[in-house]
Short mmCIF file of C-alpha atoms in Angstrom, two decimals:
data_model
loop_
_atom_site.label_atom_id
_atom_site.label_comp_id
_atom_site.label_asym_id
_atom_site.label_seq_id
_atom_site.Cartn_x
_atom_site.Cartn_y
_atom_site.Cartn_z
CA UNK A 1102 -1.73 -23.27 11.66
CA UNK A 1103 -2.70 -19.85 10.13
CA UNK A 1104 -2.33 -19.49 6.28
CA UNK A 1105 -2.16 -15.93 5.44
CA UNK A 1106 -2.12 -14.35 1.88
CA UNK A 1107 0.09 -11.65 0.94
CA UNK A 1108 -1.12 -8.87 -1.42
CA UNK A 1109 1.58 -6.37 -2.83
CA UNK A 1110 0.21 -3.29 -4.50
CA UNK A 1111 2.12 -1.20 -6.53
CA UNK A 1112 0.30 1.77 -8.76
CA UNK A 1113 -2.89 0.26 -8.32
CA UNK A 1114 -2.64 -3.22 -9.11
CA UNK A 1115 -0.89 -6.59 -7.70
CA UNK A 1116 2.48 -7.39 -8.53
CA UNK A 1117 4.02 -10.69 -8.20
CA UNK A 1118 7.07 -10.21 -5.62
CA UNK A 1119 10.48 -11.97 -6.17
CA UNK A 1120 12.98 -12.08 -3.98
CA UNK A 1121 13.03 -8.59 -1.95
CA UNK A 1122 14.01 -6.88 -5.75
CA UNK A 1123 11.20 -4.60 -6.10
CA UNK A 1124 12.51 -2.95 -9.67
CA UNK A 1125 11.96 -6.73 -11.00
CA UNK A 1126 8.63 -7.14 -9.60
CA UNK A 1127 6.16 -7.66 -12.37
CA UNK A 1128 2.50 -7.87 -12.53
CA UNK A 1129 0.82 -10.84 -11.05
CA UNK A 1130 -0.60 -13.51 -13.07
CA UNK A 1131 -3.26 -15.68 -11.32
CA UNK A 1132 -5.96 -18.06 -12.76
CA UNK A 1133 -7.51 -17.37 -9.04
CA UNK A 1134 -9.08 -13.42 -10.37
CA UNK A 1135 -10.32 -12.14 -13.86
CA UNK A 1136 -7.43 -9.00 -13.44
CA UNK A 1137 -4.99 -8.00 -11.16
CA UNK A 1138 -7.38 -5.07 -9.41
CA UNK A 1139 -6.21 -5.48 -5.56
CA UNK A 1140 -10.25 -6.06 -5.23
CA UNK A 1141 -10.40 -8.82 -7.74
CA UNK A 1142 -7.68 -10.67 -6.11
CA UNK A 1143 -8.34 -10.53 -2.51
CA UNK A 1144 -11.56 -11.80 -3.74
CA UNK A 1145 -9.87 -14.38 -6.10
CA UNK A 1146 -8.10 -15.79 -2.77
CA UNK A 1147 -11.23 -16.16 -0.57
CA UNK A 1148 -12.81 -17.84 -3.21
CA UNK A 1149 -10.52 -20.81 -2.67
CA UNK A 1150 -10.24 -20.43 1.25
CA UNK A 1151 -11.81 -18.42 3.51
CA UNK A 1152 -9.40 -17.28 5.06
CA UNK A 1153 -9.31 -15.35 8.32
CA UNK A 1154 -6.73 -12.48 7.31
CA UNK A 1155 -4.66 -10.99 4.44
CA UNK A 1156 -1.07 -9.40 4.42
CA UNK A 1157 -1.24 -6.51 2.34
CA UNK A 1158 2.15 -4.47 1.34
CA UNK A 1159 1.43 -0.92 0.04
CA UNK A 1160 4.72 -1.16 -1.81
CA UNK A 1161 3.79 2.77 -3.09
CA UNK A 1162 3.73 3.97 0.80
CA UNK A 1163 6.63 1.63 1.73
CA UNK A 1164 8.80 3.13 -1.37
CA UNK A 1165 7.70 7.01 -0.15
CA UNK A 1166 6.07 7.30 -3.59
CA UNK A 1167 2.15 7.87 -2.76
CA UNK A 1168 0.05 5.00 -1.52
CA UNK A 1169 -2.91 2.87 -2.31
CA UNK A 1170 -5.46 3.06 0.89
CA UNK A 1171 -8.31 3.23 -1.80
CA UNK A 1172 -7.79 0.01 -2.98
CA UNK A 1173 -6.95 -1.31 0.55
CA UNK A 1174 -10.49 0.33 1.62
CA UNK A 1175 -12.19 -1.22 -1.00
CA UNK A 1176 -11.04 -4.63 0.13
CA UNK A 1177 -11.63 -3.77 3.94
CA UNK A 1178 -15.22 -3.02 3.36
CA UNK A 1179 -15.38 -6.04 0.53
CA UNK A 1180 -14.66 -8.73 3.40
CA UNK A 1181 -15.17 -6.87 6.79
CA UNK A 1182 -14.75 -10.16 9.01
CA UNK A 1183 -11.03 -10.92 7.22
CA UNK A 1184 -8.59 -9.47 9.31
CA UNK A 1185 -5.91 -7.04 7.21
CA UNK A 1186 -2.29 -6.76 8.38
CA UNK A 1187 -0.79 -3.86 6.65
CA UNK A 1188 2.65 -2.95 5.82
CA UNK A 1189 2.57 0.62 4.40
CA UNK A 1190 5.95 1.49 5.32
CA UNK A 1191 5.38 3.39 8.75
CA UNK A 1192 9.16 4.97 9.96
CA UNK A 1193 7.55 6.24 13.28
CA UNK A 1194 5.66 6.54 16.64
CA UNK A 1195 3.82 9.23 15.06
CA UNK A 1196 2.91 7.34 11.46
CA UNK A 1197 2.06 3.96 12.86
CA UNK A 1198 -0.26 6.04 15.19
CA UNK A 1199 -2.09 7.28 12.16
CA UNK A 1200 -2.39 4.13 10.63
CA UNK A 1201 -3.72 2.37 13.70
CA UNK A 1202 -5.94 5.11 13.48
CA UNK A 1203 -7.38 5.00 9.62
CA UNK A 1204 -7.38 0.93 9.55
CA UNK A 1205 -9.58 -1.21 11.31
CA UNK A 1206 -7.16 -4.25 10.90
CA UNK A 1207 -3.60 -4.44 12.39
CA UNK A 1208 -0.44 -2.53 11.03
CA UNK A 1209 2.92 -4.12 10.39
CA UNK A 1210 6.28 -2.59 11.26
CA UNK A 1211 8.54 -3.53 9.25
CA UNK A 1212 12.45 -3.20 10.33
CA UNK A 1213 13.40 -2.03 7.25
CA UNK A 1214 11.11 1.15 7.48
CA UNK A 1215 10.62 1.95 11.36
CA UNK A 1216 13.57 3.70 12.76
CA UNK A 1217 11.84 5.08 15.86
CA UNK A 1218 13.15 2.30 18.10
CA UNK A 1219 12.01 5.01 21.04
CA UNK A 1220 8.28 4.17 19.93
CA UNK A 1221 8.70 0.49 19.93
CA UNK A 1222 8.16 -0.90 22.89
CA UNK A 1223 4.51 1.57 23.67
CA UNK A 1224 3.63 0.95 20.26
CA UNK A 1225 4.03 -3.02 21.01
CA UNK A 1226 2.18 -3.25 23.76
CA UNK A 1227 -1.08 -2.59 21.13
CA UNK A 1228 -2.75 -6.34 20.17
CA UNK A 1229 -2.85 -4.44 16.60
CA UNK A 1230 0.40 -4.40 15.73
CA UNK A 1231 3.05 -6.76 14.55
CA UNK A 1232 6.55 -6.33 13.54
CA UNK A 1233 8.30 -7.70 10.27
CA UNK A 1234 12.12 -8.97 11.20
CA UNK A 1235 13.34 -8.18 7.21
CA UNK A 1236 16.47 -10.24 6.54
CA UNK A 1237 18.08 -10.20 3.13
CA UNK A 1238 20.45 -12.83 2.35
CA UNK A 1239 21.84 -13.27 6.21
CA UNK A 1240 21.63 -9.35 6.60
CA UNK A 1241 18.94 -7.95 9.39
CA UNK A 1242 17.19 -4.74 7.05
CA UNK A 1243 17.01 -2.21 10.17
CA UNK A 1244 18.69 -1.49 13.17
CA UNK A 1245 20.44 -4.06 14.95
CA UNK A 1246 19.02 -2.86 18.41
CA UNK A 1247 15.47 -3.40 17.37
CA UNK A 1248 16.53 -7.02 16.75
CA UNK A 1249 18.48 -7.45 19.96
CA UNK A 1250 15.81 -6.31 22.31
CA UNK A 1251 13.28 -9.00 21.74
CA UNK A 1252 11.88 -7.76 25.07
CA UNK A 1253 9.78 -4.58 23.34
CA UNK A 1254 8.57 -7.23 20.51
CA UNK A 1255 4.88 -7.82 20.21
CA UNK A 1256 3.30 -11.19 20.71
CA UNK A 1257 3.41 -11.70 16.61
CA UNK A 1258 6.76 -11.25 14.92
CA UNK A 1259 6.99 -11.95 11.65
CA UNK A 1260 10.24 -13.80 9.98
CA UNK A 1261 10.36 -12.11 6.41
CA UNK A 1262 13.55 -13.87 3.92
CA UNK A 1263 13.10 -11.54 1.15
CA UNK A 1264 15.68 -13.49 -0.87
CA UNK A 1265 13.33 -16.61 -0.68
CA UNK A 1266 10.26 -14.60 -2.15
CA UNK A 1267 8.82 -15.83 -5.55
CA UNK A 1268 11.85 -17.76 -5.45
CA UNK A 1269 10.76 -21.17 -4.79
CA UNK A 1270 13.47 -22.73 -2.95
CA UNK A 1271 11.46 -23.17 -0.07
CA UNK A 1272 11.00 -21.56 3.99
CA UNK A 1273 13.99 -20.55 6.21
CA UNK A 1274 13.13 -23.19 8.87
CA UNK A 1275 16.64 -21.94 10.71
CA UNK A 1276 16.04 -18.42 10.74
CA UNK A 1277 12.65 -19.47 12.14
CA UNK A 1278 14.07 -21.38 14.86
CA UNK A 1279 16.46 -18.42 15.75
CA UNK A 1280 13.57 -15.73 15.76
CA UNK A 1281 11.35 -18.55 18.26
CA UNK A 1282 14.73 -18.58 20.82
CA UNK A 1283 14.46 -15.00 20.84
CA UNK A 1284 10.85 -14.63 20.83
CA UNK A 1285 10.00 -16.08 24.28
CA UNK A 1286 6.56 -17.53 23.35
CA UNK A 1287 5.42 -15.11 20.95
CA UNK A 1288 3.87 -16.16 17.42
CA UNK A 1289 5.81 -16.39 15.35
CA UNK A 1290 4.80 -16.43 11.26
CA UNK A 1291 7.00 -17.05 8.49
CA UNK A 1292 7.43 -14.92 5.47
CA UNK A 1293 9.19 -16.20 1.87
CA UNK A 1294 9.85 -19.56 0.13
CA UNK A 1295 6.34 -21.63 0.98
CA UNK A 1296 5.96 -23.96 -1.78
CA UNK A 1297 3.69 -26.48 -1.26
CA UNK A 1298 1.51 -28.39 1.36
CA UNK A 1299 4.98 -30.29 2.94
CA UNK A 1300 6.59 -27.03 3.31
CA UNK A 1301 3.53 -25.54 5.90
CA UNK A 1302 3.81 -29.01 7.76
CA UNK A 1303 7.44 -28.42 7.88
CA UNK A 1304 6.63 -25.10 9.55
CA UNK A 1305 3.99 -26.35 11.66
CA UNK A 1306 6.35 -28.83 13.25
CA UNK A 1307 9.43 -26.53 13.87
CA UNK A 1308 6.31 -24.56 15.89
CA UNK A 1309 5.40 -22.01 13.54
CA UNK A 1310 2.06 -19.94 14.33
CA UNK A 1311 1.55 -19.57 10.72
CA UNK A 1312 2.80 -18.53 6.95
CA UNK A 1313 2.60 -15.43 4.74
CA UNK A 1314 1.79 -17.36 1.06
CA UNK A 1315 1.60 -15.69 -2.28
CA UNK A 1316 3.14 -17.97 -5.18
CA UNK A 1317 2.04 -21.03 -4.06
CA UNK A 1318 -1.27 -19.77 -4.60
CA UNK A 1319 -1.23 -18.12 -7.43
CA UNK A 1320 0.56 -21.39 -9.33
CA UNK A 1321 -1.94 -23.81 -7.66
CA UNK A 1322 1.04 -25.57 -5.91
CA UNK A 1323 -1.47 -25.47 -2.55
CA UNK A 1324 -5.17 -26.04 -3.31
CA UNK A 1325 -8.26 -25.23 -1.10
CA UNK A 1326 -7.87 -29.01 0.51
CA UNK A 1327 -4.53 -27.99 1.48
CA UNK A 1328 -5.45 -25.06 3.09
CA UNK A 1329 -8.47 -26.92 4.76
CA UNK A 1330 -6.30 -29.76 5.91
CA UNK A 1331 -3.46 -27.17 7.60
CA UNK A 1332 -5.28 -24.85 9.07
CA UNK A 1333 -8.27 -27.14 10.24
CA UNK A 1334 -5.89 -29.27 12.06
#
């Protein structure tokens, strides 16, 4: 199972996410980097696992308020054998082209931005992309077509319960198992509520590819063994 750690920038620095409210996002506080410089984190994390990619969210790009590719660059060229998946908010064909373009790693669409639903299916046939299925509560965050036609899905969808962010009250196994009956064999990776080392087992058995972490790491609720032991199974 792939353990991947999620990064959210905002104005330069990394913010601790909770629950899919962004105006009550505050910044992080880690023991795992000596500030909260995007750099000094993503370092921070592969100090206690090397792990083989990081989810960053340029929360900046995604809000339409500027963006932070110089701090994404920084940690591209920091740890150039980590994969980066990165959400920066592209709406279109045209803006998830130019981000396929400037990145190395892979580029996220997430429902809640992309609206080109025209796009979807050329742009998913690209091994870089994944898409972001953004549910609130029991509320799908985009168009309901682009959930409905699992058909033009890449092969890794990603199950993101922003109320279950930060909040500690554990992963939306259900929702995961409704995504996987859609998906037809795709990977599927979960996204909010990851506590501890139970809750990734949990995943793992209801067939999970993998899980977007950020909390549990930062509160040392999963240590490096627990990252050895789940993803070196």
């Amino acid at each position: 199972m792939q353990v991947i750690p999620v990064i959210d920038i905002r104005n330069g620095a990394v913010v601790r996410a909770l629950a899919g409210r962004r105006s009550d996002y505050r910044p992080l506080v880690t023991p795992l980097a000596r500030s909260i410089a995007p750099l000094d984190v993503a370092r921070g994390l592969m100090s206690l696992h090397a792990f083989e990619a990081l989810y960053i969210a340029d929360l900046d790009a995604i809000e339409g308020r500027g963006d932070n590719r110089s701090a994404i660059l920084r940690i591209s060229e920091a740890f150039p054998k980590t994969r980066l998946w990165i959400d920066a908010g592209a709406a279109d064909g045209t803006q998830a082209q130019e981000q396929l373009a400037r990145w190395s790693g892979d580029v996220v669409l997430g429902s809640e931005s992309f609206v080109d639903l025209d796009a979807l299916g050329p742009l998913c046939a690209n091994a870089r992309i994944l898409l972001s299925l953004d549910f609130q509560g029991e509320r799908f965050l985009g168009d309901g077509a682009l959930y409905e036609n699992a058909a033009a899905w890449p092969q890794r969808v990603i199950a993101m319960t922003l109320a279950r962010v930060g909040a500690g009250e554990g992963p939306d196994v259900s929702r995961l198992a409704e995504i996987a009956a859609r998906a037809g064999g795709r990977d599927i990776f979960v996204a909010g509520g990851v506590r501890n080392l139970d809750d990734l087992a949990c995943l793992e058995a209801a067939g999970a590819a993998g899980a977007l972490v950020a909390s549990a790491l930062h509160d040392a609720r999963l240590t490096g063994a627990d990252l050895a032991r789940i993803t070196e199974k």
